[in-house]
CSV table of C-alpha atoms in Angstrom, one decimal:
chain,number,residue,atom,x,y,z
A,110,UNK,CA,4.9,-30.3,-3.8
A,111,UNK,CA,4.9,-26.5,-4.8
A,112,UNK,CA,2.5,-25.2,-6.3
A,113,UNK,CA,2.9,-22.8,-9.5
A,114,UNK,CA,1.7,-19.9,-10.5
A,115,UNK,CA,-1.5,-21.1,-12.0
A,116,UNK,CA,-5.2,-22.2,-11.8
A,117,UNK,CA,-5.5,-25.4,-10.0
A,118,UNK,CA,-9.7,-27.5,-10.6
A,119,UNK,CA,-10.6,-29.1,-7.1
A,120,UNK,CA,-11.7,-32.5,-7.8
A,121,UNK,CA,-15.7,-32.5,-7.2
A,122,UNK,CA,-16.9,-33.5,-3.7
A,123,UNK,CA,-14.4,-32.0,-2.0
A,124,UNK,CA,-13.5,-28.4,0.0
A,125,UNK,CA,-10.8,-26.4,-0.5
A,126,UNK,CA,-9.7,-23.3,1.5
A,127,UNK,CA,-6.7,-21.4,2.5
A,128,UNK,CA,-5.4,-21.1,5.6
A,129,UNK,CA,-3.8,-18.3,7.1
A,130,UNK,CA,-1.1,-19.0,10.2
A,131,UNK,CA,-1.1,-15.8,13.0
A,132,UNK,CA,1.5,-15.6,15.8
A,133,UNK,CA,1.6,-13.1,18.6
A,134,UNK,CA,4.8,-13.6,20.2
A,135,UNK,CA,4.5,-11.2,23.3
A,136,UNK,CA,1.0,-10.1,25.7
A,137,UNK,CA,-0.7,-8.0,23.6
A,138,UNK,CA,-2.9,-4.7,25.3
A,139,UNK,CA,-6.6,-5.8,26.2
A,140,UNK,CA,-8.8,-4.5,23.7
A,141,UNK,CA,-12.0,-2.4,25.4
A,142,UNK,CA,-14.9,-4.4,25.4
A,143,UNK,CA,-18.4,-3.3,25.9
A,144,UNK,CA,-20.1,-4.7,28.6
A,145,UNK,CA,-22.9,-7.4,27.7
A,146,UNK,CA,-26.0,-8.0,29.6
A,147,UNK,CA,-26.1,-11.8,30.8
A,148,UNK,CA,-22.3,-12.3,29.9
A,149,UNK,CA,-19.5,-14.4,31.2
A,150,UNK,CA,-16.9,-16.7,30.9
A,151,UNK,CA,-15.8,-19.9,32.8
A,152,UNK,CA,-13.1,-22.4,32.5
A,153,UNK,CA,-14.5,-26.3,31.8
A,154,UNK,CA,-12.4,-28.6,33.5
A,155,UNK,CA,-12.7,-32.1,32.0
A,156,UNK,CA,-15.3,-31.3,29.6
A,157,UNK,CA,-17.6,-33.8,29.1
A,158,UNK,CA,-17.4,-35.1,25.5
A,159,UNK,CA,-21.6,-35.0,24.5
A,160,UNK,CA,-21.0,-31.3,25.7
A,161,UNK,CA,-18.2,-30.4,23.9
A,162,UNK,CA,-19.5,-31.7,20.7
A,163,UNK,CA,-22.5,-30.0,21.3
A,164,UNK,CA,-20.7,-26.7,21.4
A,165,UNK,CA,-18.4,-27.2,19.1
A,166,UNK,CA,-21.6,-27.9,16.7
A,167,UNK,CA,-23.6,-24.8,17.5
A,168,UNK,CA,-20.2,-22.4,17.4
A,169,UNK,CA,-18.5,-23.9,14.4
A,170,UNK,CA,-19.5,-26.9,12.3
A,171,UNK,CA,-23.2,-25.9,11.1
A,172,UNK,CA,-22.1,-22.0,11.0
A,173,UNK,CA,-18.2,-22.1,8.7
A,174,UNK,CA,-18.0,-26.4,8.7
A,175,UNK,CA,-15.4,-27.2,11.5
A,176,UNK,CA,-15.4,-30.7,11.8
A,177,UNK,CA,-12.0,-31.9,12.8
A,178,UNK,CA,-12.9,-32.8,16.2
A,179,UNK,CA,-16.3,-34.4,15.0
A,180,UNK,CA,-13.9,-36.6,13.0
A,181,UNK,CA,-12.3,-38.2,16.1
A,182,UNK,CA,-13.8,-41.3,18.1
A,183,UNK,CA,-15.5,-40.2,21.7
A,184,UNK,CA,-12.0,-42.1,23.2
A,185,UNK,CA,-9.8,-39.8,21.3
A,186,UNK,CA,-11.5,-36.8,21.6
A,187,UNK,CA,-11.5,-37.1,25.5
A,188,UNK,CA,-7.8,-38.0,25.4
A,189,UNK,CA,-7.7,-34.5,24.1
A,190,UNK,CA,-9.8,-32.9,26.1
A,191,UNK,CA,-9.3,-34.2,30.0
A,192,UNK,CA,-5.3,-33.3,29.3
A,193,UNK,CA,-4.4,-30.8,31.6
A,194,UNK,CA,-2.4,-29.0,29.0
A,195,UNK,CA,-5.5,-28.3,27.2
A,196,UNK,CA,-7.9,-25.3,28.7
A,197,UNK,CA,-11.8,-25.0,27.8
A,198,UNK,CA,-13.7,-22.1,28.2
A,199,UNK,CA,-17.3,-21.4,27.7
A,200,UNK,CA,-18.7,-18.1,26.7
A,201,UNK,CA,-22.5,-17.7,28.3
A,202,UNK,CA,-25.2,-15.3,28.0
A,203,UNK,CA,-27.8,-15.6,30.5
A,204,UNK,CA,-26.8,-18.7,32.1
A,205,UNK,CA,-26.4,-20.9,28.3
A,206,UNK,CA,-22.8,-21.9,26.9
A,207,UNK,CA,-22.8,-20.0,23.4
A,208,UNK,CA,-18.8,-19.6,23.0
A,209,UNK,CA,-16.0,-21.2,22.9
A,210,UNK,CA,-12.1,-20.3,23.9
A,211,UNK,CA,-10.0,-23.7,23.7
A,212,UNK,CA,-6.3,-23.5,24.7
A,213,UNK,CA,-3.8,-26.2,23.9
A,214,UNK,CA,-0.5,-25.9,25.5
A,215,UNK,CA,1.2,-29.2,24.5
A,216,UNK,CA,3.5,-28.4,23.2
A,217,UNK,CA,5.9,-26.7,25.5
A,218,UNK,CA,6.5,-22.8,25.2
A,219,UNK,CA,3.5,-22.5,22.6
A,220,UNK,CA,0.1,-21.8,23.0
A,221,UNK,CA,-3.0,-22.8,20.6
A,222,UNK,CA,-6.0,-20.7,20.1
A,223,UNK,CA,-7.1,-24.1,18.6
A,224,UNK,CA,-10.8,-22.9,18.6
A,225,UNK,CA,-12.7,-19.2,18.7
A,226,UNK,CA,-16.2,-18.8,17.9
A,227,UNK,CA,-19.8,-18.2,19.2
A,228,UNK,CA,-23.2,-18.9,17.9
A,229,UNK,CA,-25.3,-16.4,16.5
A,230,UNK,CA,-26.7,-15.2,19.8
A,231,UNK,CA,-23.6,-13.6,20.9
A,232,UNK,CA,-22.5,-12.3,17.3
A,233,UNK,CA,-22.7,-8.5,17.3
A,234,UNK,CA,-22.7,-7.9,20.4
A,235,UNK,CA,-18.5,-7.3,21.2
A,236,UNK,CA,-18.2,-10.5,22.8
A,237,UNK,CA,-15.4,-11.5,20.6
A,238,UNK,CA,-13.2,-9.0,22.4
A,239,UNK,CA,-13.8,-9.7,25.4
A,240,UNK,CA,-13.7,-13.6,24.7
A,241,UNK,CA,-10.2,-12.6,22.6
A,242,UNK,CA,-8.8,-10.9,26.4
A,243,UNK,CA,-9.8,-13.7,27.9
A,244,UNK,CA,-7.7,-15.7,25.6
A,245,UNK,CA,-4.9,-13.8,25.8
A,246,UNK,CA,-4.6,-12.8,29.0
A,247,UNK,CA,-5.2,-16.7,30.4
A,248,UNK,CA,-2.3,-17.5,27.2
A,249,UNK,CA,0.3,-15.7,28.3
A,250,UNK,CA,-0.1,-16.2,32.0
A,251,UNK,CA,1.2,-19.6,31.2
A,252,UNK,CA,5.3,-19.8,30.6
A,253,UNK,CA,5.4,-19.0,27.1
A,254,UNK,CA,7.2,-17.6,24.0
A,255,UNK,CA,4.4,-17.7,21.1
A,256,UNK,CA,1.0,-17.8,20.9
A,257,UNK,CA,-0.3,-18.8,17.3
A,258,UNK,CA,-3.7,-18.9,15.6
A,259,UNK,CA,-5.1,-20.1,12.3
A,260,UNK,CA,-8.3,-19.3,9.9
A,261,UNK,CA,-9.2,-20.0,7.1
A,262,UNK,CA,-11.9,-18.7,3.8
A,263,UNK,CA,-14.7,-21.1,5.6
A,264,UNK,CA,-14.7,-19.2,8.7
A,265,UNK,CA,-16.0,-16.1,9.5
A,266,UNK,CA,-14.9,-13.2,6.7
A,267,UNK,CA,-14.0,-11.1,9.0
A,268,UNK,CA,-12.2,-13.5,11.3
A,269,UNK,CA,-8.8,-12.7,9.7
A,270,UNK,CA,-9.2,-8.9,10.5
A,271,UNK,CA,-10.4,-9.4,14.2
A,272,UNK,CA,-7.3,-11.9,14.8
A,273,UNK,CA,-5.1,-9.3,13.3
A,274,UNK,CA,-6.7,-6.3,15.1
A,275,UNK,CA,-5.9,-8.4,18.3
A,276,UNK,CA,-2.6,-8.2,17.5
A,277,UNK,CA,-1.7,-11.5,15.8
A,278,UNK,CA,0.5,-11.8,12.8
A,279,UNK,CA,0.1,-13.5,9.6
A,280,UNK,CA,3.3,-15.5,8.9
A,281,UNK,CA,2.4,-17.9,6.5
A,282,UNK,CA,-0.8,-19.5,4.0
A,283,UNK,CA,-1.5,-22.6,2.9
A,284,UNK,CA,-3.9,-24.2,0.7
A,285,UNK,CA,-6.1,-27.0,2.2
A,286,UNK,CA,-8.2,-29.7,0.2
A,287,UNK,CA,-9.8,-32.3,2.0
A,288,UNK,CA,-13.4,-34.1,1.7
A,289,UNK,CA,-16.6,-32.1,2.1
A,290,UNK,CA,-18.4,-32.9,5.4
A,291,UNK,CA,-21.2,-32.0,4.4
A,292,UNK,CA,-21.2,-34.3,1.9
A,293,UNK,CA,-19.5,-37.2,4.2
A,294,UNK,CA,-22.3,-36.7,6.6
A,295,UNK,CA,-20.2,-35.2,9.1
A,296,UNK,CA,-22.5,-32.0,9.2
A,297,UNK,CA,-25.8,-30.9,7.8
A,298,UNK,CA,-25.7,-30.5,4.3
A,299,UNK,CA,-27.2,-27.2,4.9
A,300,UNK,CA,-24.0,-26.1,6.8
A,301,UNK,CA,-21.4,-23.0,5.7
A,302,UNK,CA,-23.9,-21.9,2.9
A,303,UNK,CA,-21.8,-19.4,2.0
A,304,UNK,CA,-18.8,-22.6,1.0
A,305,UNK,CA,-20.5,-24.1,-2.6
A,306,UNK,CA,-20.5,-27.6,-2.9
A,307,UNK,CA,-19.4,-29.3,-5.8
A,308,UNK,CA,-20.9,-33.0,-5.8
């Protein structure tokens, strides 16, 4: 359905947000990054599903309400996980996973940035660029043609910016309403203060 120009209500108890759709569609220049104390990155090879969520927890779902992969069953989340078309990294500081890089290649000649973030102990500290080298340099070392990459208004605000500083493209937005999870139980109800909830 398309929408018109116009004022749309979102039915109580759920969450709505617009999503922005990036591509990069050749290697971009690495960005300088400062050097971080404690700092590193490793690749995760069959990541271990208790681990993951717990990650994926502390870097997105309690911080801008990612919840997707808290929606799948521990079956289909490994499924996901263990294919070798899709690469986990962990950012650390001092020894303690507090970032994620996850890239899916499945689909052939694409890459996914399917997930970006840290927890608070890395924000501010230019790990984002060198997290977003990382990404791109391991992306495009693979055979192929596009790299794409989306946010939305429940991440970071200045997520959008960074992505396009990095040298990704916006291409196209949509507008995505779905239930709450903070009000399914998924996360915290405390989660992504900075989203109201309407209940």
């Amino acid at each position: 359905m398309m929408l018109g120009v116009g004022e749309y209500e979102i039915p109580k108890g759920k969450l709505s947000v617009v999503v922005t759709y990036l591509e990069m569609t050749a290697p971009q220049p690495v960005r300088a990054a400062p050097a971080i104390k404690g700092f590193s990155m490793r690749r995760v090879t069959n990541p271990d599903v208790a681990w993951y969520r717990d990650l994926f927890r502390r870097v997105g779902a309690l911080e801008w309400l990612w919840h997707s992969r808290l929606d799948l069953d521990d079956a289909e989340l490994d499924a996901i996980l263990t294919d070798p078309a899709v690469h986990v990294y962990a950012a650390q500081l001092d020894g303690q996973d507090e970032g994620i890089v996850e890239l899916d290649f499945r689909t052939q000649g694409l890459c996914e940035l399917a997930f970006f973030g840290t927890t608070r102990s890395l924000m501010g500290k230019g790990a984002g660029r060198a997290m977003m080298n990382h990404a791109i340099t391991a992306a495009w070392a693979e055979p192929i043609r596009l790299l794409h990459v989306h946010t939305c208004t429940a991440d970071h605000p200045a997520a959008l910016a960074f992505y396009q500083r990095s040298g990704f493209v916006p291409v196209r937005q949509t507008i995505d309403i779905e239930e709450d999870p903070r009000l399914t139980g998924m996360v915290p109800r405390d989660s992504g203060p900075h989203v109201p909830i309407f209940d």
